mmCIF file of C-alpha atoms in Angstrom:
data_model
loop_
_atom_site.group_PDB
_atom_site.id
_atom_site.type_symbol
_atom_site.label_atom_id
_atom_site.label_comp_id
_atom_site.label_asym_id
_atom_site.label_seq_id
_atom_site.Cartn_x
_atom_site.Cartn_y
_atom_site.Cartn_z
ATOM 1 C CA MET G 1 22.038 54.493 15.116
ATOM 2 C CA ILE G 2 25.007 53.030 13.951
ATOM 3 C CA LYS G 3 26.738 55.981 12.039
ATOM 4 C CA LYS G 4 28.622 55.386 9.185
ATOM 5 C CA ALA G 5 32.096 56.173 10.557
ATOM 6 C CA GLN G 6 31.251 53.497 13.264
ATOM 7 C CA VAL G 7 30.907 50.246 10.946
ATOM 8 C CA LEU G 8 33.724 51.618 9.225
ATOM 9 C CA VAL G 9 35.806 51.833 12.953
ATOM 10 C CA LEU G 10 34.463 47.979 14.092
ATOM 11 C CA PHE G 11 34.789 46.415 10.331
ATOM 12 C CA MET G 12 38.818 47.654 10.491
ATOM 13 C CA LEU G 13 38.440 46.850 14.115
ATOM 14 C CA PHE G 14 37.357 43.466 13.420
ATOM 15 C CA SER G 15 40.213 42.666 10.188
ATOM 16 C CA ALA G 16 42.944 43.484 12.510
ATOM 17 C CA LEU G 17 42.108 40.617 14.845
ATOM 18 C CA PRO G 18 44.767 37.598 14.222
ATOM 19 C CA VAL G 19 43.467 34.524 12.257
ATOM 20 C CA ASN G 20 44.682 30.787 12.121
ATOM 21 C CA ALA G 21 46.115 30.958 8.503
ATOM 22 C CA SER G 22 45.429 27.557 8.848
ATOM 23 C CA GLU G 23 41.905 27.614 8.742
ATOM 24 C CA ILE G 24 41.455 30.241 6.290
ATOM 25 C CA ASN G 25 43.558 27.472 3.967
ATOM 26 C CA ALA G 26 42.363 24.195 5.501
ATOM 27 C CA LEU G 27 39.665 22.679 3.203
ATOM 28 C CA SER G 28 37.334 20.559 4.025
ATOM 29 C CA SER G 29 38.072 17.338 2.576
ATOM 30 C CA VAL G 30 39.691 16.114 -0.857
ATOM 31 C CA LYS G 31 39.857 12.592 -2.646
ATOM 32 C CA ILE G 32 43.374 11.573 -3.507
ATOM 33 C CA GLU G 33 45.055 9.317 -5.417
ATOM 34 C CA THR G 34 48.408 7.700 -5.909
ATOM 35 C CA LEU G 35 50.078 6.986 -8.830
ATOM 36 C CA GLY G 36 50.685 3.718 -10.253
ATOM 37 C CA GLU G 37 48.420 1.815 -7.108
ATOM 38 C CA LEU G 38 45.385 1.460 -9.147
ATOM 39 C CA ALA G 39 45.760 -0.822 -11.888
ATOM 40 C CA PRO G 40 45.247 0.610 -15.953
ATOM 41 C CA ALA G 41 43.121 -2.330 -16.706
ATOM 42 C CA ILE G 42 40.723 -1.087 -19.560
ATOM 43 C CA SER G 43 37.412 -2.879 -19.141
ATOM 44 C CA ARG G 44 34.794 -2.463 -21.704
ATOM 45 C CA ARG G 45 31.092 -3.326 -22.618
ATOM 46 C CA PHE G 46 30.077 -4.005 -25.722
ATOM 47 C CA VAL G 47 26.878 -5.536 -28.017
ATOM 48 C CA GLY G 48 27.614 -8.336 -29.587
ATOM 49 C CA ARG G 49 25.757 -10.785 -31.279
ATOM 50 C CA VAL G 50 25.877 -15.009 -31.397
ATOM 51 C CA ASP G 51 26.462 -17.104 -34.263
ATOM 52 C CA ALA G 52 26.670 -20.373 -34.874
ATOM 53 C CA VAL G 53 30.781 -22.114 -35.459
ATOM 54 C CA SER G 54 29.139 -22.625 -39.101
ATOM 55 C CA ASN G 55 25.780 -22.452 -41.236
ATOM 56 C CA VAL G 56 25.881 -25.046 -43.779
ATOM 57 C CA ASN G 57 22.822 -26.421 -46.605
ATOM 58 C CA LEU G 58 23.406 -29.467 -46.726
ATOM 59 C CA SER G 59 22.831 -32.054 -49.678
ATOM 60 C CA PHE G 60 22.523 -35.320 -50.889
ATOM 61 C CA GLN G 61 25.518 -36.034 -53.435
ATOM 62 C CA VAL G 62 23.852 -38.192 -55.769
ATOM 63 C CA ALA G 63 20.295 -37.771 -57.777
ATOM 64 C CA GLY G 64 17.059 -39.720 -56.198
ATOM 65 C CA HIS G 65 13.763 -39.522 -54.640
ATOM 66 C CA LEU G 66 13.061 -38.395 -51.274
ATOM 67 C CA ILE G 67 11.582 -40.742 -49.391
ATOM 68 C CA ASN G 68 12.704 -40.138 -45.512
ATOM 69 C CA LEU G 69 12.833 -36.256 -44.138
ATOM 70 C CA PRO G 70 12.701 -37.006 -40.065
ATOM 71 C CA ILE G 71 13.642 -33.516 -39.158
ATOM 72 C CA GLN G 72 11.846 -30.698 -37.017
ATOM 73 C CA GLN G 73 13.020 -27.322 -37.789
ATOM 74 C CA GLY G 74 14.497 -26.006 -34.078
ATOM 75 C CA ARG G 75 15.668 -29.180 -33.547
ATOM 76 C CA LEU G 76 19.387 -30.210 -31.430
ATOM 77 C CA LEU G 77 20.664 -33.679 -33.395
ATOM 78 C CA PRO G 78 23.836 -35.433 -32.264
ATOM 79 C CA LYS G 79 26.870 -36.095 -34.663
ATOM 80 C CA GLY G 80 25.671 -39.432 -37.557
ATOM 81 C CA SER G 81 21.486 -38.635 -37.115
ATOM 82 C CA LEU G 82 19.491 -39.104 -40.366
ATOM 83 C CA LEU G 83 18.390 -35.910 -41.539
ATOM 84 C CA ALA G 84 16.675 -37.451 -44.902
ATOM 85 C CA GLU G 85 16.719 -40.494 -47.021
ATOM 86 C CA LEU G 86 16.656 -41.165 -51.043
ATOM 87 C CA ASP G 87 15.066 -43.904 -52.558
ATOM 88 C CA SER G 88 18.370 -46.274 -52.698
ATOM 89 C CA THR G 89 16.644 -49.447 -55.434
ATOM 90 C CA ASP G 90 18.422 -48.286 -58.228
ATOM 91 C CA TYR G 91 21.740 -47.823 -56.947
ATOM 92 C CA LYS G 92 21.564 -51.166 -54.839
ATOM 93 C CA LEU G 93 20.850 -52.893 -58.362
ATOM 94 C CA ALA G 94 23.965 -50.656 -60.006
ATOM 95 C CA LEU G 95 26.044 -51.691 -56.886
ATOM 96 C CA GLU G 96 25.027 -55.733 -57.434
ATOM 97 C CA GLN G 97 25.506 -55.180 -60.970
ATOM 98 C CA ALA G 98 28.679 -53.912 -60.411
ATOM 99 C CA LYS G 99 29.837 -56.954 -58.519
ATOM 100 C CA VAL G 100 28.714 -58.966 -61.016
ATOM 101 C CA ARG G 101 31.089 -57.137 -63.574
ATOM 102 C CA LEU G 102 34.062 -57.663 -60.780
ATOM 103 C CA LYS G 103 33.360 -61.890 -60.778
ATOM 104 C CA GLN G 104 33.136 -61.320 -64.822
ATOM 105 C CA ALA G 105 36.939 -60.354 -64.994
ATOM 106 C CA GLN G 106 38.189 -62.192 -62.176
ATOM 107 C CA ARG G 107 37.186 -65.386 -64.074
ATOM 108 C CA ASP G 108 39.123 -63.906 -67.340
ATOM 109 C CA VAL G 109 42.051 -63.206 -65.716
ATOM 110 C CA ASP G 110 42.670 -66.398 -64.198
ATOM 111 C CA ARG G 111 42.201 -68.576 -67.578
ATOM 112 C CA LYS G 112 44.288 -65.745 -68.950
ATOM 113 C CA HIS G 113 46.569 -66.421 -66.626
ATOM 114 C CA LEU G 114 46.988 -70.028 -67.428
ATOM 115 C CA LEU G 115 46.719 -69.960 -70.890
ATOM 116 C CA LEU G 116 50.137 -67.471 -70.621
ATOM 117 C CA LYS G 117 51.524 -70.307 -68.568
ATOM 118 C CA SER G 118 51.372 -72.758 -72.198
ATOM 119 C CA ASN G 119 52.174 -69.777 -74.086
ATOM 120 C CA SER G 120 48.624 -69.870 -75.823
ATOM 121 C CA VAL G 121 47.853 -66.333 -75.540
ATOM 122 C CA PRO G 122 50.824 -62.870 -75.010
ATOM 123 C CA ARG G 123 51.557 -61.549 -72.221
ATOM 124 C CA ALA G 124 49.732 -58.092 -73.991
ATOM 125 C CA VAL G 125 46.035 -60.060 -73.672
ATOM 126 C CA VAL G 126 46.821 -60.989 -69.621
ATOM 127 C CA ASP G 127 47.783 -56.861 -68.992
ATOM 128 C CA GLU G 128 44.626 -56.418 -70.442
ATOM 129 C CA ALA G 129 42.383 -58.430 -68.672
ATOM 130 C CA GLU G 130 44.494 -57.442 -65.384
ATOM 131 C CA ASP G 131 43.577 -53.384 -66.011
ATOM 132 C CA GLN G 132 39.701 -54.210 -66.574
ATOM 133 C CA LEU G 133 39.624 -56.662 -63.402
ATOM 134 C CA HIS G 134 41.312 -53.213 -61.850
ATOM 135 C CA LEU G 135 38.533 -51.356 -63.446
ATOM 136 C CA ALA G 136 35.760 -53.589 -62.133
ATOM 137 C CA LYS G 137 36.825 -52.730 -58.798
ATOM 138 C CA ILE G 138 36.965 -49.027 -59.225
ATOM 139 C CA ALA G 139 33.089 -49.595 -59.852
ATOM 140 C CA VAL G 140 32.024 -51.366 -56.963
ATOM 141 C CA GLU G 141 33.926 -49.309 -55.336
ATOM 142 C CA ALA G 142 32.025 -46.074 -57.126
ATOM 143 C CA ALA G 143 28.733 -48.090 -56.638
ATOM 144 C CA GLN G 144 29.108 -48.698 -52.706
ATOM 145 C CA ARG G 145 29.757 -44.930 -52.168
ATOM 146 C CA ASN G 146 26.929 -44.087 -54.725
ATOM 147 C CA LEU G 147 24.092 -46.018 -52.122
ATOM 148 C CA SER G 148 25.694 -44.464 -48.956
ATOM 149 C CA TYR G 149 25.278 -41.050 -50.527
ATOM 150 C CA THR G 150 21.756 -41.844 -50.489
ATOM 151 C CA ARG G 151 21.436 -41.287 -46.335
ATOM 152 C CA LEU G 152 22.405 -37.284 -45.332
ATOM 153 C CA ASP G 153 23.664 -37.778 -41.497
ATOM 154 C CA VAL G 154 24.401 -35.041 -39.539
ATOM 155 C CA PRO G 155 28.068 -34.189 -39.535
ATOM 156 C CA PHE G 156 28.120 -32.881 -36.159
ATOM 157 C CA ASP G 157 25.833 -31.745 -33.450
ATOM 158 C CA ALA G 158 23.392 -29.443 -35.041
ATOM 159 C CA LEU G 159 20.649 -27.349 -34.615
ATOM 160 C CA ILE G 160 18.232 -28.050 -37.378
ATOM 161 C CA THR G 161 17.423 -24.592 -38.677
ATOM 162 C CA ARG G 162 15.534 -25.202 -41.577
ATOM 163 C CA ARG G 163 13.700 -27.131 -43.923
ATOM 164 C CA LEU G 164 14.301 -26.939 -47.814
ATOM 165 C CA ALA G 165 12.886 -29.665 -49.854
ATOM 166 C CA SER G 166 9.583 -31.701 -49.089
ATOM 167 C CA ARG G 167 9.068 -35.352 -49.289
ATOM 168 C CA TYR G 168 8.719 -37.730 -52.761
ATOM 169 C CA VAL G 169 10.292 -35.198 -54.832
ATOM 170 C CA ASN G 170 12.983 -35.740 -57.258
ATOM 171 C CA LEU G 171 16.110 -34.197 -56.304
ATOM 172 C CA ALA G 172 19.333 -33.383 -58.648
ATOM 173 C CA ALA G 173 22.431 -34.094 -57.123
ATOM 174 C CA GLY G 174 23.900 -30.963 -54.813
ATOM 175 C CA THR G 175 20.124 -29.815 -54.553
ATOM 176 C CA PRO G 176 20.215 -28.077 -50.804
ATOM 177 C CA VAL G 177 17.355 -30.677 -48.606
ATOM 178 C CA VAL G 178 18.253 -28.982 -45.063
ATOM 179 C CA ARG G 179 20.163 -25.623 -43.221
ATOM 180 C CA VAL G 180 22.298 -26.899 -40.050
ATOM 181 C CA GLN G 181 24.428 -25.189 -37.651
ATOM 182 C CA ASP G 182 27.397 -26.295 -35.741
ATOM 183 C CA VAL G 183 26.506 -25.675 -32.636
ATOM 184 C CA SER G 184 28.984 -27.781 -30.801
ATOM 185 C CA GLU G 185 30.029 -24.366 -28.880
ATOM 186 C CA LEU G 186 28.474 -21.023 -29.345
ATOM 187 C CA ARG G 187 30.343 -17.747 -30.871
ATOM 188 C CA ALA G 188 29.787 -14.342 -29.795
ATOM 189 C CA HIS G 189 30.717 -11.412 -32.416
ATOM 190 C CA ILE G 190 31.585 -8.073 -31.388
ATOM 191 C CA GLY G 191 33.475 -5.234 -32.861
ATOM 192 C CA VAL G 192 36.293 -3.387 -30.866
ATOM 193 C CA PRO G 193 37.878 0.271 -32.458
ATOM 194 C CA GLU G 194 41.367 -0.009 -33.096
ATOM 195 C CA ASP G 195 42.950 1.648 -29.854
ATOM 196 C CA LEU G 196 42.033 -1.483 -28.369
ATOM 197 C CA ILE G 197 42.548 -4.087 -31.195
ATOM 198 C CA ARG G 198 46.391 -4.573 -30.267
ATOM 199 C CA LEU G 199 45.201 -5.761 -27.102
ATOM 200 C CA VAL G 200 43.902 -8.987 -29.011
ATOM 201 C CA ASN G 201 47.656 -10.139 -29.993
ATOM 202 C CA ASN G 202 48.189 -11.556 -26.533
ATOM 203 C CA PRO G 203 44.672 -12.895 -26.278
ATOM 204 C CA ASP G 204 45.443 -14.725 -23.614
ATOM 205 C CA LEU G 205 45.650 -11.514 -20.980
ATOM 206 C CA ILE G 206 42.389 -10.338 -22.365
ATOM 207 C CA GLN G 207 39.254 -11.297 -20.140
ATOM 208 C CA ALA G 208 36.029 -12.059 -21.565
ATOM 209 C CA LYS G 209 31.913 -12.712 -20.062
ATOM 210 C CA LEU G 210 29.049 -12.718 -21.937
ATOM 211 C CA LEU G 211 25.910 -10.869 -18.626
ATOM 212 C CA LEU G 212 22.946 -13.340 -19.163
ATOM 213 C CA PRO G 213 19.856 -11.539 -19.984
ATOM 214 C CA ASN G 214 17.510 -9.670 -17.203
ATOM 215 C CA ASN G 215 20.645 -10.966 -15.107
ATOM 216 C CA GLU G 216 23.748 -9.356 -15.087
ATOM 217 C CA SER G 217 24.967 -10.726 -11.748
ATOM 218 C CA THR G 218 25.168 -14.483 -13.637
ATOM 219 C CA PHE G 219 27.450 -14.865 -16.624
ATOM 220 C CA ILE G 220 29.161 -16.944 -19.320
ATOM 221 C CA ALA G 221 32.999 -17.023 -18.814
ATOM 222 C CA LEU G 222 34.276 -16.673 -22.827
ATOM 223 C CA GLU G 223 37.297 -17.548 -24.684
ATOM 224 C CA TYR G 224 39.121 -16.006 -27.393
ATOM 225 C CA ARG G 225 38.757 -17.603 -30.784
ATOM 226 C CA GLU G 226 39.855 -14.942 -33.626
ATOM 227 C CA HIS G 227 40.235 -12.205 -34.733
ATOM 228 C CA ALA G 228 39.684 -9.694 -38.225
ATOM 229 C CA THR G 229 42.563 -7.987 -39.438
ATOM 230 C CA GLU G 230 39.775 -5.320 -41.686
ATOM 231 C CA PRO G 231 37.962 -2.987 -39.747
ATOM 232 C CA ASP G 232 34.292 -3.335 -41.570
ATOM 233 C CA PRO G 233 33.802 -0.094 -44.297
ATOM 234 C CA VAL G 234 30.951 1.650 -42.635
ATOM 235 C CA VAL G 235 31.833 1.381 -38.550
ATOM 236 C CA GLN G 236 36.263 1.188 -38.614
ATOM 237 C CA THR G 237 36.013 -1.491 -36.111
ATOM 238 C CA TYR G 238 37.630 -4.987 -35.667
ATOM 239 C CA GLN G 239 35.710 -7.978 -35.408
ATOM 240 C CA VAL G 240 36.567 -9.881 -32.449
ATOM 241 C CA THR G 241 35.534 -13.803 -32.094
ATOM 242 C CA PHE G 242 34.534 -15.570 -28.881
ATOM 243 C CA GLY G 243 33.382 -19.433 -27.615
ATOM 244 C CA PHE G 244 31.629 -20.066 -24.913
ATOM 245 C CA GLU G 245 29.193 -24.102 -24.738
ATOM 246 C CA ARG G 246 26.141 -23.645 -25.219
ATOM 247 C CA PRO G 247 23.890 -23.251 -22.012
ATOM 248 C CA GLN G 248 21.638 -26.190 -21.597
ATOM 249 C CA ALA G 249 18.847 -23.883 -19.095
ATOM 250 C CA LEU G 250 19.106 -20.743 -22.220
ATOM 251 C CA ASN G 251 17.321 -21.016 -24.759
ATOM 252 C CA LEU G 252 20.554 -18.758 -26.012
ATOM 253 C CA LEU G 253 20.123 -19.070 -30.481
ATOM 254 C CA PRO G 254 22.283 -17.626 -33.049
ATOM 255 C CA GLY G 255 21.018 -14.631 -33.966
ATOM 256 C CA MET G 256 20.850 -13.374 -30.991
ATOM 257 C CA THR G 257 21.989 -9.813 -29.767
ATOM 258 C CA VAL G 258 24.088 -10.364 -25.815
ATOM 259 C CA THR G 259 26.265 -7.786 -23.696
ATOM 260 C CA VAL G 260 29.726 -8.523 -23.748
ATOM 261 C CA VAL G 261 32.397 -6.938 -20.825
ATOM 262 C CA VAL G 262 36.195 -7.219 -21.760
ATOM 263 C CA THR G 263 38.668 -6.766 -19.526
ATOM 264 C CA ALA G 264 42.451 -6.624 -20.752
ATOM 265 C CA ASP G 265 45.260 -7.102 -18.153
ATOM 266 C CA PRO G 266 47.508 -4.861 -17.248
ATOM 267 C CA ARG G 267 49.999 -6.564 -17.733
ATOM 268 C CA LEU G 268 49.720 -5.780 -21.622
ATOM 269 C CA HIS G 269 50.024 -2.224 -20.676
ATOM 270 C CA PRO G 270 53.986 -0.216 -20.689
ATOM 271 C CA VAL G 271 55.575 -0.270 -16.425
ATOM 272 C CA GLU G 272 56.850 3.398 -17.388
ATOM 273 C CA GLN G 273 52.688 4.131 -18.693
ATOM 274 C CA LEU G 274 50.499 6.037 -15.815
ATOM 275 C CA ASP G 275 46.982 6.576 -15.890
ATOM 276 C CA VAL G 276 44.790 8.882 -13.960
ATOM 277 C CA ALA G 277 41.206 9.974 -13.060
ATOM 278 C CA LEU G 278 39.757 11.854 -15.831
ATOM 279 C CA SER G 279 38.297 13.785 -12.866
ATOM 280 C CA ALA G 280 42.199 14.784 -11.450
ATOM 281 C CA LEU G 281 42.303 16.692 -14.244
ATOM 282 C CA ASN G 282 41.405 21.101 -14.574
ATOM 283 C CA THR G 283 42.273 23.086 -17.526
ATOM 284 C CA ALA G 284 43.698 26.636 -17.271
ATOM 285 C CA ASN G 285 42.682 29.272 -19.242
ATOM 286 C CA ASP G 286 45.034 28.799 -22.254
ATOM 287 C CA GLY G 287 43.334 25.092 -22.369
ATOM 288 C CA SER G 288 46.277 23.428 -21.044
ATOM 289 C CA TYR G 289 45.613 20.669 -18.359
ATOM 290 C CA TYR G 290 47.214 21.084 -15.073
ATOM 291 C CA LEU G 291 46.528 18.762 -12.024
ATOM 292 C CA TRP G 292 47.011 19.136 -8.014
ATOM 293 C CA VAL G 293 49.600 16.743 -6.438
ATOM 294 C CA PHE G 294 49.314 16.876 -2.538
ATOM 295 C CA ASP G 295 52.664 16.592 0.306
ATOM 296 C CA PRO G 296 51.088 14.212 2.669
ATOM 297 C CA GLU G 297 54.467 15.789 4.988
ATOM 298 C CA LEU G 298 53.192 19.493 4.689
ATOM 299 C CA GLY G 299 49.497 18.333 3.831
ATOM 300 C CA GLN G 300 49.387 21.020 1.195
ATOM 301 C CA VAL G 301 48.795 21.566 -2.402
ATOM 302 C CA THR G 302 50.886 22.634 -5.445
ATOM 303 C CA LYS G 303 49.897 22.883 -9.050
ATOM 304 C CA ARG G 304 51.492 21.026 -12.106
ATOM 305 C CA LYS G 305 51.257 21.530 -15.429
ATOM 306 C CA ALA G 306 50.143 18.230 -16.975
ATOM 307 C CA LYS G 307 50.146 16.012 -21.002
ATOM 308 C CA ILE G 308 47.860 13.234 -21.672
ATOM 309 C CA GLY G 309 47.439 10.607 -23.833
ATOM 310 C CA ASN G 310 44.497 8.093 -24.276
ATOM 311 C CA ILE G 311 41.518 8.109 -22.816
ATOM 312 C CA ASN G 312 40.010 4.984 -21.751
ATOM 313 C CA GLY G 313 36.744 5.283 -19.508
ATOM 314 C CA ASP G 314 37.188 7.258 -16.656
ATOM 315 C CA ARG G 315 40.384 6.933 -17.025
ATOM 316 C CA VAL G 316 43.280 8.548 -18.729
ATOM 317 C CA THR G 317 46.771 8.599 -19.798
ATOM 318 C CA LEU G 318 49.191 10.983 -17.711
ATOM 319 C CA LEU G 319 52.233 12.262 -20.143
ATOM 320 C CA SER G 320 54.027 14.031 -17.510
ATOM 321 C CA GLY G 321 53.272 16.545 -14.411
ATOM 322 C CA ALA G 322 53.620 13.631 -12.314
ATOM 323 C CA ILE G 323 55.662 10.308 -11.017
ATOM 324 C CA ALA G 324 54.398 6.872 -9.913
ATOM 325 C CA GLY G 325 54.162 6.943 -5.840
ATOM 326 C CA GLU G 326 53.211 10.756 -6.066
ATOM 327 C CA GLN G 327 49.589 11.992 -4.988
ATOM 328 C CA VAL G 328 47.080 13.847 -6.872
ATOM 329 C CA ILE G 329 43.429 15.274 -5.423
ATOM 330 C CA THR G 330 40.823 13.386 -7.813
ATOM 331 C CA SER G 331 38.112 15.638 -6.745
ATOM 332 C CA GLY G 332 37.536 19.394 -5.916
ATOM 333 C CA GLY G 333 40.629 20.841 -7.318
ATOM 334 C CA SER G 334 38.518 24.294 -9.008
ATOM 335 C CA HIS G 335 38.619 25.729 -5.260
ATOM 336 C CA LEU G 336 42.010 24.562 -4.613
ATOM 337 C CA ARG G 337 44.349 27.609 -4.263
ATOM 338 C CA GLU G 338 48.833 27.230 -4.525
ATOM 339 C CA GLY G 339 50.176 26.143 -1.035
ATOM 340 C CA MET G 340 46.849 25.317 0.251
ATOM 341 C CA LYS G 341 46.408 22.947 3.563
ATOM 342 C CA VAL G 342 43.996 20.259 2.816
ATOM 343 C CA LYS G 343 42.683 16.511 4.861
ATOM 344 C CA PRO G 344 42.610 13.630 2.363
ATOM 345 C CA PHE G 345 39.363 11.885 2.699
ATOM 346 C CA ASN G 346 39.099 7.979 0.566
ATOM 347 C CA HIS G 347 35.724 7.496 1.242
ATOM 348 C CA PHE G 348 33.451 8.603 -1.118
#
């Protein structure tokens, strides 16, 4: 058996053998990132709501008996299509009556002009007759307009949402008859936090897309339309609205929820602003942050204190600690030591 003294001697002999320092300090591989090389683009996913351009309750501007309501809920009608129609008999009679009175007023003016030439009537009588003629013309125009109001047409490409009245009922002017939605295009509304709402000041540098349900490989490109400047009182987000053409092959209806991906162009960020992978940050005992900066010439790492700004997903704004062009370690930082030699490996 080997005695304890012999074991101690053997340990001391092996400890005295020369060992290659690089074998002690070398880490098998680390992942590095060159600062400023990756564009600091912001890409976020939001749960959005599809909506129509507008929702309108349509009604007649005159009272009458509803005799025609040839619509079906859920149908898409082109602009100018008939929605509803009132019995126009009374309005046609009113128009004929107004036309007769116009003819009477015209004959009266002509007769009094002849009398004026022979000085049989004063000028004031002629002026009064001309006023009556003008009022008769206005009455004809009003009667024609009221007759046109007995027909309710679609003012835009509309989706019939709901019938609000039934045939053969007497309607007062302004009574809602049908609710329609303007679907000349659809809108997607999302709630954006305050750290991103500033980006909409440059809408041309924002790209947004709507992911189709159950198939995220295909999407619909969105165009910026408007944004609210007051936050929601409950969730404190700002509503941003995008527009898109209504897809024919997909039954996408107002009120449905969708996924919207918004990507901000890197040009929206200040030139001097750098960001780095969140995994590159290490926390010291005092709660401060530090980075491991890689020197490609020496093949070793150096510890640097770092200050950070806003966190965007898996990226963080770097305020100090490294400059553009320097390489930082983005994985394995807890196993590094000052001056340790490492082998970069960028194919994780």
